[in-house]
Each structure stands twice: as C-alpha cells, then as structure tokens.
PDB file of C-alpha atoms in Angstrom:
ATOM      1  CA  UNK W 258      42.855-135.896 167.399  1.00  0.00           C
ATOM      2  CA  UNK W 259      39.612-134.376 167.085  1.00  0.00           C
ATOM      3  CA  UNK W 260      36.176-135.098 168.303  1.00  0.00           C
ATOM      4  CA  UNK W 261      34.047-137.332 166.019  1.00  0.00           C
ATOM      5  CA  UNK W 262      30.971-134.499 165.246  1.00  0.00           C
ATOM      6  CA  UNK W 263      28.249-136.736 167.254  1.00  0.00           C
ATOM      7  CA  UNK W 264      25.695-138.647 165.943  1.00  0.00           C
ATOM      8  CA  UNK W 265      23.419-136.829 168.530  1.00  0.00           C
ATOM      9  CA  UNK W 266      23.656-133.463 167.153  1.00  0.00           C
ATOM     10  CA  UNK W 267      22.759-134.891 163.461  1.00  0.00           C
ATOM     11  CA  UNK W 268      19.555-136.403 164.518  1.00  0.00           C
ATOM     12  CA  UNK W 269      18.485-133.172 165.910  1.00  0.00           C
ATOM     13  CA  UNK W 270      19.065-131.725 162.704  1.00  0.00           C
ATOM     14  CA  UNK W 271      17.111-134.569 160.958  1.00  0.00           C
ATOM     15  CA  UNK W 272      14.158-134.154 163.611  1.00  0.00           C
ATOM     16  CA  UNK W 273      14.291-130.276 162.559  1.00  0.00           C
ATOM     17  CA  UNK W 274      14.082-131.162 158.805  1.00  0.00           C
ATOM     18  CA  UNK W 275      10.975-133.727 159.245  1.00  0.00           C
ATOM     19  CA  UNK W 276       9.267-131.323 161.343  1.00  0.00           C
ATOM     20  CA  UNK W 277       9.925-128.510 158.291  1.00  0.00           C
ATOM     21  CA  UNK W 278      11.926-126.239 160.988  1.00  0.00           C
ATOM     22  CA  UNK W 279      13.747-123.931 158.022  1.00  0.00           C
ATOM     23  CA  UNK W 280      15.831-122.658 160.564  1.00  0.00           C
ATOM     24  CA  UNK W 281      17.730-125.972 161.072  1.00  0.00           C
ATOM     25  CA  UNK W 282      19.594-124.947 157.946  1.00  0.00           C
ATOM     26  CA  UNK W 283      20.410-121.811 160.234  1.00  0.00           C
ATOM     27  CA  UNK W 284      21.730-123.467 162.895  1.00  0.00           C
ATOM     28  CA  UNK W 285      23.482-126.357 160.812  1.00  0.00           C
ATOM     29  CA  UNK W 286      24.610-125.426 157.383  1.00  0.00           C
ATOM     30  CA  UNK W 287      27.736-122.843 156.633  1.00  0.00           C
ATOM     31  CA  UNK W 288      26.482-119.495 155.400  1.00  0.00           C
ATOM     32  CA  UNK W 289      28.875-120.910 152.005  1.00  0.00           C
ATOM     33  CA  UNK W 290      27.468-124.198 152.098  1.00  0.00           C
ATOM     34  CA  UNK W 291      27.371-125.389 148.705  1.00  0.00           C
ATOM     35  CA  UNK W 292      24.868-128.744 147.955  1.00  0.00           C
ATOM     36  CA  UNK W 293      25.132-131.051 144.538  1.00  0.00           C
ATOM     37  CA  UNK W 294      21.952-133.287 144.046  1.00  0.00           C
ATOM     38  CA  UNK W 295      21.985-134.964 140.774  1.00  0.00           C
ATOM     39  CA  UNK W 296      22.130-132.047 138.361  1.00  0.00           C
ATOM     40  CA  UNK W 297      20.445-129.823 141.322  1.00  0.00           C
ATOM     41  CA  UNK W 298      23.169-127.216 142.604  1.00  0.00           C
ATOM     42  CA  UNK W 299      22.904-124.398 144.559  1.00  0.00           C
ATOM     43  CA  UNK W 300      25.383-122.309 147.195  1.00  0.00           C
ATOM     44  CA  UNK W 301      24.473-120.946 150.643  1.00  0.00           C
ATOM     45  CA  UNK W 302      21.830-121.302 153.293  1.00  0.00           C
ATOM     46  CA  UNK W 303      19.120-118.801 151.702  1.00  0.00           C
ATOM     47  CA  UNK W 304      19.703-121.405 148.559  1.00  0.00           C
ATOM     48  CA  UNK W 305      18.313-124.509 150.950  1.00  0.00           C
ATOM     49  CA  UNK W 306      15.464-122.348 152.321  1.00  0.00           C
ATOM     50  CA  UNK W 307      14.034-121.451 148.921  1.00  0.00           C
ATOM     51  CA  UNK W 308      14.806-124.911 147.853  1.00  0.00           C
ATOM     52  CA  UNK W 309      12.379-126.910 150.584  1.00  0.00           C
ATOM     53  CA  UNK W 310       9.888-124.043 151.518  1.00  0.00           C
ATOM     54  CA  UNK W 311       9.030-123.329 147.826  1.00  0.00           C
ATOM     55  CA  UNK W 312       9.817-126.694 145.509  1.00  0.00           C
ATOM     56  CA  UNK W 313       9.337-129.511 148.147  1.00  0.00           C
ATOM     57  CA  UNK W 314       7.603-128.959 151.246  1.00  0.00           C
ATOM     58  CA  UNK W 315       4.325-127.146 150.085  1.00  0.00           C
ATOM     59  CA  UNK W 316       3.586-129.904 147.747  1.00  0.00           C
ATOM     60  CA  UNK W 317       5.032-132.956 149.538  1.00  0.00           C
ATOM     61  CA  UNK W 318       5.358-134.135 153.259  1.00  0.00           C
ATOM     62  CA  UNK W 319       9.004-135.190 153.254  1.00  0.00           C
ATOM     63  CA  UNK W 320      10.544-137.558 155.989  1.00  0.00           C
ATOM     64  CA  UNK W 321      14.347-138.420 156.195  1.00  0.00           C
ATOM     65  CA  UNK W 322      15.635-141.661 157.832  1.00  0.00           C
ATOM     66  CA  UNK W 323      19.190-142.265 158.209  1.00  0.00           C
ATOM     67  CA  UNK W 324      19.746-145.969 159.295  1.00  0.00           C
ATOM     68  CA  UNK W 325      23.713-145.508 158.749  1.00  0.00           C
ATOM     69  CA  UNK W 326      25.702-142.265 160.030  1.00  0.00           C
ATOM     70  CA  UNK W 327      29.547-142.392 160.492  1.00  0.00           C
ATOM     71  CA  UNK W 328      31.724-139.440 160.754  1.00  0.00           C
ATOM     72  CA  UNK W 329      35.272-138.005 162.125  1.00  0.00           C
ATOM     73  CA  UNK W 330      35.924-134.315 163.174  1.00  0.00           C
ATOM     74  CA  UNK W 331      35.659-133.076 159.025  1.00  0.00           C
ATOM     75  CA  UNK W 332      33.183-135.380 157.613  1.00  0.00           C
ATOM     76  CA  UNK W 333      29.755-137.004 157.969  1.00  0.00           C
ATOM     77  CA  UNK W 334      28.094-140.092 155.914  1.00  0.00           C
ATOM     78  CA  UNK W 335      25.105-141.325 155.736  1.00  0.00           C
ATOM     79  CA  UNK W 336      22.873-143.938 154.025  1.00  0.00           C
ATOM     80  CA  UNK W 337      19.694-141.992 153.911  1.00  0.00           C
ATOM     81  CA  UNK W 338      16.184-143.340 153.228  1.00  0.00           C
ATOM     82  CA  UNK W 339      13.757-140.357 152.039  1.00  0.00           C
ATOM     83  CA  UNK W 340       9.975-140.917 151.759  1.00  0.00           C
ATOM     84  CA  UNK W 341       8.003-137.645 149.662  1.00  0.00           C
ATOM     85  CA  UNK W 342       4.406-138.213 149.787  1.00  0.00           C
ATOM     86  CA  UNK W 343       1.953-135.393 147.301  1.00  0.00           C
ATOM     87  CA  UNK W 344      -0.019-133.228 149.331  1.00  0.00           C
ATOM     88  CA  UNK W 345      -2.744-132.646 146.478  1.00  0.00           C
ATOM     89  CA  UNK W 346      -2.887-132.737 142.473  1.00  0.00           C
ATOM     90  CA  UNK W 347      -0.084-130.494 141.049  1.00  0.00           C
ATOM     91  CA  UNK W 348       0.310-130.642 137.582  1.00  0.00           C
ATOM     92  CA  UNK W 349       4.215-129.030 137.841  1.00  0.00           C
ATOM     93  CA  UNK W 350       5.461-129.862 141.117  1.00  0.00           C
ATOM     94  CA  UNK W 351       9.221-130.799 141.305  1.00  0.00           C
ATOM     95  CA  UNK W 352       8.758-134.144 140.262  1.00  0.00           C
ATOM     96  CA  UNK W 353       6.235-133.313 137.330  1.00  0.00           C
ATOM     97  CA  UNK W 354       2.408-134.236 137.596  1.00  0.00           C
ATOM     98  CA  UNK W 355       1.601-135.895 141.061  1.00  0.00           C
ATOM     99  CA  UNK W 356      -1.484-136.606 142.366  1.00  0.00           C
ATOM    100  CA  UNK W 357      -2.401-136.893 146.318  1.00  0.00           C
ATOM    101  CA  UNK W 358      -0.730-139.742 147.909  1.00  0.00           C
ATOM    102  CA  UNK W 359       1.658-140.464 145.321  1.00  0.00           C
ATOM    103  CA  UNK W 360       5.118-141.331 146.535  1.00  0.00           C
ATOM    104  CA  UNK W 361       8.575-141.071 145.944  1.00  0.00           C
ATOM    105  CA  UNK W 362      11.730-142.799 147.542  1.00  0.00           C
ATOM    106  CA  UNK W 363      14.617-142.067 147.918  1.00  0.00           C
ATOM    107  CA  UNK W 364      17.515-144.561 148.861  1.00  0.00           C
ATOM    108  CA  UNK W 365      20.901-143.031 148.548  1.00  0.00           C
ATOM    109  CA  UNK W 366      24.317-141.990 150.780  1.00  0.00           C
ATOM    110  CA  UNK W 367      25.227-138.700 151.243  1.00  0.00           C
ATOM    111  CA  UNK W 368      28.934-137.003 152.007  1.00  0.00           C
ATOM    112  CA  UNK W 369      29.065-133.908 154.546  1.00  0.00           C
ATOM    113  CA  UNK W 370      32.563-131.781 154.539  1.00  0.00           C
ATOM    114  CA  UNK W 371      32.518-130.077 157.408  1.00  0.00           C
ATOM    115  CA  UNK W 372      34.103-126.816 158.592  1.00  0.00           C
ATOM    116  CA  UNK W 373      33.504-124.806 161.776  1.00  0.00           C
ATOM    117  CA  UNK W 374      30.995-127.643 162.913  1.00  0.00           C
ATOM    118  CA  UNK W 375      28.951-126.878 160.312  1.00  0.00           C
ATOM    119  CA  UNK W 376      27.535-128.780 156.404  1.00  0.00           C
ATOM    120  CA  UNK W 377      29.905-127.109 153.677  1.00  0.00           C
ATOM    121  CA  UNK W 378      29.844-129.354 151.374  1.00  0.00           C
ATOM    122  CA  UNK W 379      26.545-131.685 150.354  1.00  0.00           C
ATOM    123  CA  UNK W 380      26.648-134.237 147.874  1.00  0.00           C
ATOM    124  CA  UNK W 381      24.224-136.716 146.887  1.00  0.00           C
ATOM    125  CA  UNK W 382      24.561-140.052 145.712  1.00  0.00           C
ATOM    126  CA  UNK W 383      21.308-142.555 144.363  1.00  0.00           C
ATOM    127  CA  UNK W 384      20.841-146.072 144.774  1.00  0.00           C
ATOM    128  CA  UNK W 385      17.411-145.499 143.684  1.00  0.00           C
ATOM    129  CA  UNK W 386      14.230-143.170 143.250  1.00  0.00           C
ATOM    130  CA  UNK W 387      11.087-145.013 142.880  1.00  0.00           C
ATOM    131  CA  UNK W 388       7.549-143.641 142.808  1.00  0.00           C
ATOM    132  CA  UNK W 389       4.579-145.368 143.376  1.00  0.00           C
ATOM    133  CA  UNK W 390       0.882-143.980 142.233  1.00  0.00           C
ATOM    134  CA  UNK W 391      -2.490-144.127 144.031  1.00  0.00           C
ATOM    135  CA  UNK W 392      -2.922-147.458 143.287  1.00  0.00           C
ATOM    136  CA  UNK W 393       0.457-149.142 144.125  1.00  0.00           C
ATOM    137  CA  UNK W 394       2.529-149.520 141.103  1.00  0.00           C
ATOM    138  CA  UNK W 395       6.020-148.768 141.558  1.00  0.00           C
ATOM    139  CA  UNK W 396       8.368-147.432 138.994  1.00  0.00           C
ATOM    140  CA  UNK W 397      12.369-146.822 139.561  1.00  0.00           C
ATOM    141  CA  UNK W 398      13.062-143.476 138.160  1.00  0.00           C
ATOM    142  CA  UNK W 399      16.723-143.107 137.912  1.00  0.00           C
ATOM    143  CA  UNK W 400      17.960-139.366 138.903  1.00  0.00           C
ATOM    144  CA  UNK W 401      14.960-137.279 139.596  1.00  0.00           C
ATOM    145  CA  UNK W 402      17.026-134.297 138.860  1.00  0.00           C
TER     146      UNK W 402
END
C-alpha cells in the first residue's frame, strides 16, 4: 500500500499560498490540473496563476486555514477556512464593489485527486460565504461564483 501524501508537504503549500508565492502552483499542481469552484472552472497551472495574481490577490489579502486534512496515496481533503480582506475601494473586483477592509469568508471542504504527487483534480464545496462591511454587518452570500 502506498504512502499517505503527508500532511507536512500540504502545509508548505498552504504557507506558499498565504505568502502569495505563485510558484507553489509550480511546484504543487499537475501541468493538467483542472479546478471547479462554484461555476469558476479553469484547466492547468498558467490557469491558477492568472486566476490569484490578477482577480484575487491585487485586490484582497487572502489567508487559507485548513483545521481538517486527511488523505491516502490518491487523494487529499480538507475543511478549509478562507479569510479575503479588500485592499482598497474597487468598484469591479471579483466579488463586485468592495471597499477597504471589507471581508469575505469562506468555510467549505475541498477534494484533491492526485496523480504523480501532484493536485489534478480541485473541487470546491461551500458551507458558507459571508461578507462583512466596514462597519460589521455580516451577510451569508451563498456561491460567490
């Protein structure tokens, strides 16, 4: 039986991603890695770059937390916690109109298929997306995409 893919190696991935390392999704993601997000869908590792260094990461700090991670030799999951806080106004970021220090989190799980060691297959699953404005209301949102 095979090796377990170790929970070691994934937080080094997720302490890439906070620190907005792009080429994590070098090192970690198959060159035909294919990721479903909601209604969000795109195919290969160029697709992920363009993804977080244009849509999320120049308008929003992002920070993953994964307090659950199990896995076996062809599969990872995860019960992720994602916090997006707005950088500045944008009137058509991602999420629609933000304003600075708006937030948005997400609580979800999220399947990884494996092959060669490395994310093939991404999907996404929400429990919830709620944002909260400047001054502390907090609305669930559903599917953001």
């Amino acid at each position: 039986m095979a090796e377990a893919y170790p929970k070691e190696k994934f937080d080094q991935y997720i302490a890439r991603f906070n620190a907005e390392d792009h080429t994590a999704f070098e090192d970690f993601l198959h060159p035909q890695m294919h990721m479903m997000n909601g209604t969000l869908e795109y195919t290969g590792i160029e697709g992920m770059i363009h993804h977080y260094k244009v849509n999320i990461w120049p308008d929003f700090k992002e920070v993953l937390y994964v307090p659950r991670f199990v896995s076996d030799d062809k599969h990872i999951a995860i019960h992720m916690n994602t916090h997006f806080e707005a950088r500045h106004d944008k009137e058509d970021s991602l999420f629609g109109p933000v304003k600075k220090g708006e937030t948005f989190d997400f609580n979800g799980l999220i399947m990884y298929d494996l092959e060669d060691g490395l994310f093939k297959d991404i999907q996404v699953a929400y429990n919830s997306f709620v944002f909260t404005d400047v001054d502390g209301n907090k609305k669930d949102l559903g599917l953001p995409h």
